[in-house]
Structures are given as structure tokens and as C-alpha cells.
Amino acid sequence: MSKSNEIRHFALETRVGEEFGVSPWLTIDQLRIDVFAAVTDDIEPLHNDPKWCEQNSPYGRPIAHGFLTLSLLTKFLHQVTDYAIAGRHDSRGHPINYGFDRVRFLTPVSVGERIRCRVKLGGLEERDSGTMLRLEVTVEIEGTPDKPALIADWLALWVGDD
């Protein structure tokens, strides 16, 4: 990333430590859970059988896979940044998932609940291969602000140049 480009003029160098914003609420419905289960071959009663959950689960209804919640981080990041940290067809620059330094699934997300994500730029590091972004993300469940569904330190490498 060239310093003049600043990843689509998002001025990252000046925003370290700043919260980018909060995504809109997203309802986690049974269809989303079932499709995720089918795609990942992770079908089990705790996620996909409402009747079983009524009788056997401590939650009384299905819960989303933790990895489903994690997989929504990209969607939430794009919403919060208005796609500023995304590849474009008219550019060679693009982000690559580098990994996570920490992921914690703190509270299950039950079917029908709404979640949203807070995104903070925790750090920025220039490397030979690009610019490493450390994103501190918190996925909240509506009505339980003190019990997040997920917290993570997400690393993304911006490579290429506009």
C-alpha cells in the first residue's frame, strides 16, 4: 500500500486506536444456520433441530455455530467501513485474511437473536509484503451489551498498490 493511497482514502495511519463504527443489526434465523451447517458439514441437533433443542438444550432453541458468527465479520467490516477495506475491480490492492491472534466465543447466539459488530483499528504495521491491519472486533447480541457473542483480534494484510 502506498502511503498516498491510504487504502481507498480511509486515512488508516491517523485512525489507530479509533473505533471505525458499529454495523447494523443482523437477525440470525434458522435458515442461515441450516445453510451454514450444510456448507460446512456441521449438522447437529444443537444447531439444526428446534424440537430437540426444546427438550434437551439449555438454551431451549437452536444456537448459531460459533464459526458462523466468526464468518460474518467480513460482512460487518464492509458495512462499517463502506467497503473501504475491500478489493476492487479497478485496483490491484486487496486485503488477505492473515489470521487471528485471539478469538473467544463468549455467549451463544440463539436463533432469532440480532447481532452487530463493533470494529476498532488496534494497530497498523508496514511490512515488505503490505500493510498489516489489526482489527479489534466485538460481536454484540441485542439486549445483552455486557455479554458479547464474540471478541477477536483479526489480522488482515493489505497487499498491492493502487
Coordinates of C-alpha atoms in Angstrom, one line a residue:
M1 CA 0.0 0.0 0.0
S2 CA 1.4 3.4 -0.9
K3 CA 1.1 6.0 1.8
S4 CA -0.7 8.3 -0.6
N5 CA -3.4 5.7 -1.3
E6 CA -4.2 5.0 2.4
I7 CA -6.5 2.1 1.4
R8 CA -9.1 4.0 -0.6
H9 CA -8.5 7.2 1.3
F10 CA -9.6 5.7 4.6
A11 CA -6.7 7.5 6.3
L12 CA -5.7 4.5 8.4
E13 CA -2.5 6.0 9.7
T14 CA -4.5 8.6 11.6
R15 CA -7.1 6.1 12.9
V16 CA -5.1 3.6 15.0
G17 CA -7.0 3.2 18.3
E18 CA -10.2 4.5 16.8
E19 CA -13.5 2.7 16.5
F20 CA -14.5 2.6 12.9
G21 CA -18.1 2.1 13.8
V22 CA -20.9 -0.3 14.5
S23 CA -22.6 -2.4 11.9
P24 CA -26.4 -2.6 11.6
W25 CA -28.2 -5.4 13.5
L26 CA -28.5 -8.7 11.7
T27 CA -31.1 -11.3 12.7
I28 CA -29.7 -14.8 12.9
D29 CA -32.5 -17.1 11.5
Q30 CA -32.8 -20.8 11.3
L31 CA -32.3 -20.8 7.5
R32 CA -28.9 -19.1 7.8
I33 CA -27.9 -21.6 10.5
D34 CA -29.1 -24.6 8.4
V35 CA -27.3 -23.3 5.3
F36 CA -24.1 -22.8 7.2
A37 CA -24.4 -26.3 8.6
A38 CA -24.9 -27.8 5.2
V39 CA -22.0 -25.9 3.6
T40 CA -19.6 -26.8 6.5
D41 CA -20.9 -30.4 7.1
D42 CA -21.5 -29.4 10.7
I43 CA -25.1 -30.6 11.2
E44 CA -26.1 -31.4 14.7
P45 CA -29.2 -31.1 16.8
L46 CA -27.9 -28.1 18.9
H47 CA -27.9 -26.0 15.7
N48 CA -30.4 -27.7 13.4
D49 CA -33.2 -29.4 15.4
P50 CA -35.6 -27.0 17.1
K51 CA -37.6 -29.8 18.7
W52 CA -34.6 -31.5 20.1
C53 CA -33.4 -28.1 21.5
E54 CA -36.8 -27.5 23.2
Q55 CA -36.3 -30.8 25.1
N56 CA -32.6 -31.1 25.5
S57 CA -30.7 -27.8 25.1
P58 CA -30.1 -25.4 28.0
Y59 CA -30.9 -22.6 25.5
G60 CA -34.4 -24.0 24.6
R61 CA -33.8 -23.3 20.9
P62 CA -31.1 -23.7 18.3
I63 CA -27.9 -21.7 18.6
A64 CA -25.7 -20.5 15.7
H65 CA -22.4 -22.1 15.1
G66 CA -19.6 -20.0 16.6
F67 CA -17.8 -20.2 13.2
L68 CA -21.0 -18.8 11.6
T69 CA -20.7 -15.7 13.8
L70 CA -17.0 -15.5 13.0
S71 CA -17.6 -15.8 9.3
L72 CA -19.9 -12.8 9.4
L73 CA -17.0 -10.5 10.4
T74 CA -16.2 -9.7 6.8
K75 CA -19.8 -8.6 6.1
F76 CA -19.8 -6.5 9.3
L77 CA -16.4 -4.9 8.4
H78 CA -17.6 -3.9 4.9
Q79 CA -20.8 -2.4 6.4
V80 CA -18.8 -0.4 9.0
T81 CA -16.2 0.8 6.5
D82 CA -18.4 1.2 3.5
Y83 CA -16.2 -1.3 1.7
A84 CA -13.1 0.9 2.1
I85 CA -11.1 -2.2 3.2
A86 CA -12.1 -4.3 0.2
G87 CA -10.6 -5.2 -3.1
R88 CA -12.0 -3.5 -6.2
H89 CA -12.0 -4.4 -9.9
D90 CA -10.3 -1.1 -10.8
S91 CA -7.4 -1.7 -8.4
R92 CA -4.6 -4.1 -7.7
G93 CA -4.8 -3.5 -3.9
H94 CA -6.7 -6.1 -1.9
P95 CA -6.9 -7.5 1.6
I96 CA -5.9 -11.0 2.6
N97 CA -7.0 -12.7 5.8
Y98 CA -3.8 -13.2 7.7
G99 CA -5.5 -14.9 10.8
F100 CA -6.4 -14.2 14.3
D101 CA -4.3 -13.6 17.4
R102 CA -7.3 -14.3 19.6
V103 CA -10.8 -15.5 19.1
R104 CA -13.2 -16.1 22.0
F105 CA -16.8 -17.3 21.7
L106 CA -18.3 -15.9 24.9
T107 CA -22.1 -16.1 24.6
P108 CA -24.1 -18.4 22.2
V109 CA -26.3 -16.6 19.7
S110 CA -29.7 -18.2 19.7
V111 CA -31.9 -18.4 16.6
G112 CA -34.0 -15.2 16.2
E113 CA -31.5 -13.0 18.1
R114 CA -29.9 -10.0 16.4
I115 CA -26.2 -9.3 16.4
R116 CA -24.0 -6.5 15.3
C117 CA -20.3 -5.8 15.3
R118 CA -18.0 -3.1 16.7
V119 CA -14.8 -2.6 14.8
K120 CA -11.7 -0.8 16.1
L121 CA -8.4 -0.4 14.4
G122 CA -6.0 -1.7 17.0
G123 CA -2.8 -1.4 15.0
L124 CA -1.1 -0.8 11.7
E125 CA 2.2 -2.2 10.7
E126 CA 4.1 -1.7 7.4
R127 CA 5.7 -4.9 6.1
D128 CA 7.6 -5.8 3.0
S129 CA 4.5 -7.6 1.7
G130 CA 2.0 -4.9 2.5
T131 CA 0.2 -3.3 5.5
M132 CA -0.9 -5.4 8.4
L133 CA -4.1 -4.2 10.0
R134 CA -5.1 -5.4 13.5
L135 CA -8.8 -5.2 13.9
E136 CA -10.3 -5.5 17.3
V137 CA -13.8 -6.8 16.8
T138 CA -16.7 -7.4 19.2
V139 CA -19.9 -9.0 18.1
E140 CA -22.8 -7.9 20.4
I141 CA -26.2 -9.6 21.0
E142 CA -29.1 -7.2 21.2
G143 CA -30.3 -6.8 24.7
T144 CA -27.1 -8.2 26.3
P145 CA -24.4 -5.4 25.9
D146 CA -22.3 -6.9 28.7
K147 CA -22.2 -10.4 27.2
P148 CA -20.7 -10.3 23.7
A149 CA -21.1 -13.3 21.5
L150 CA -17.5 -13.0 20.2
I151 CA -14.4 -10.9 20.6
A152 CA -11.3 -11.3 18.4
D153 CA -8.1 -9.7 17.3
W154 CA -8.3 -10.1 13.5
L155 CA -5.3 -9.6 11.2
A156 CA -5.7 -8.6 7.6
L157 CA -2.8 -7.9 5.2
W158 CA -3.4 -5.2 2.6
V159 CA -1.3 -6.1 -0.5
G160 CA -0.9 -4.5 -3.9
D161 CA -0.9 -0.9 -4.8
D162 CA -3.4 1.4 -6.5

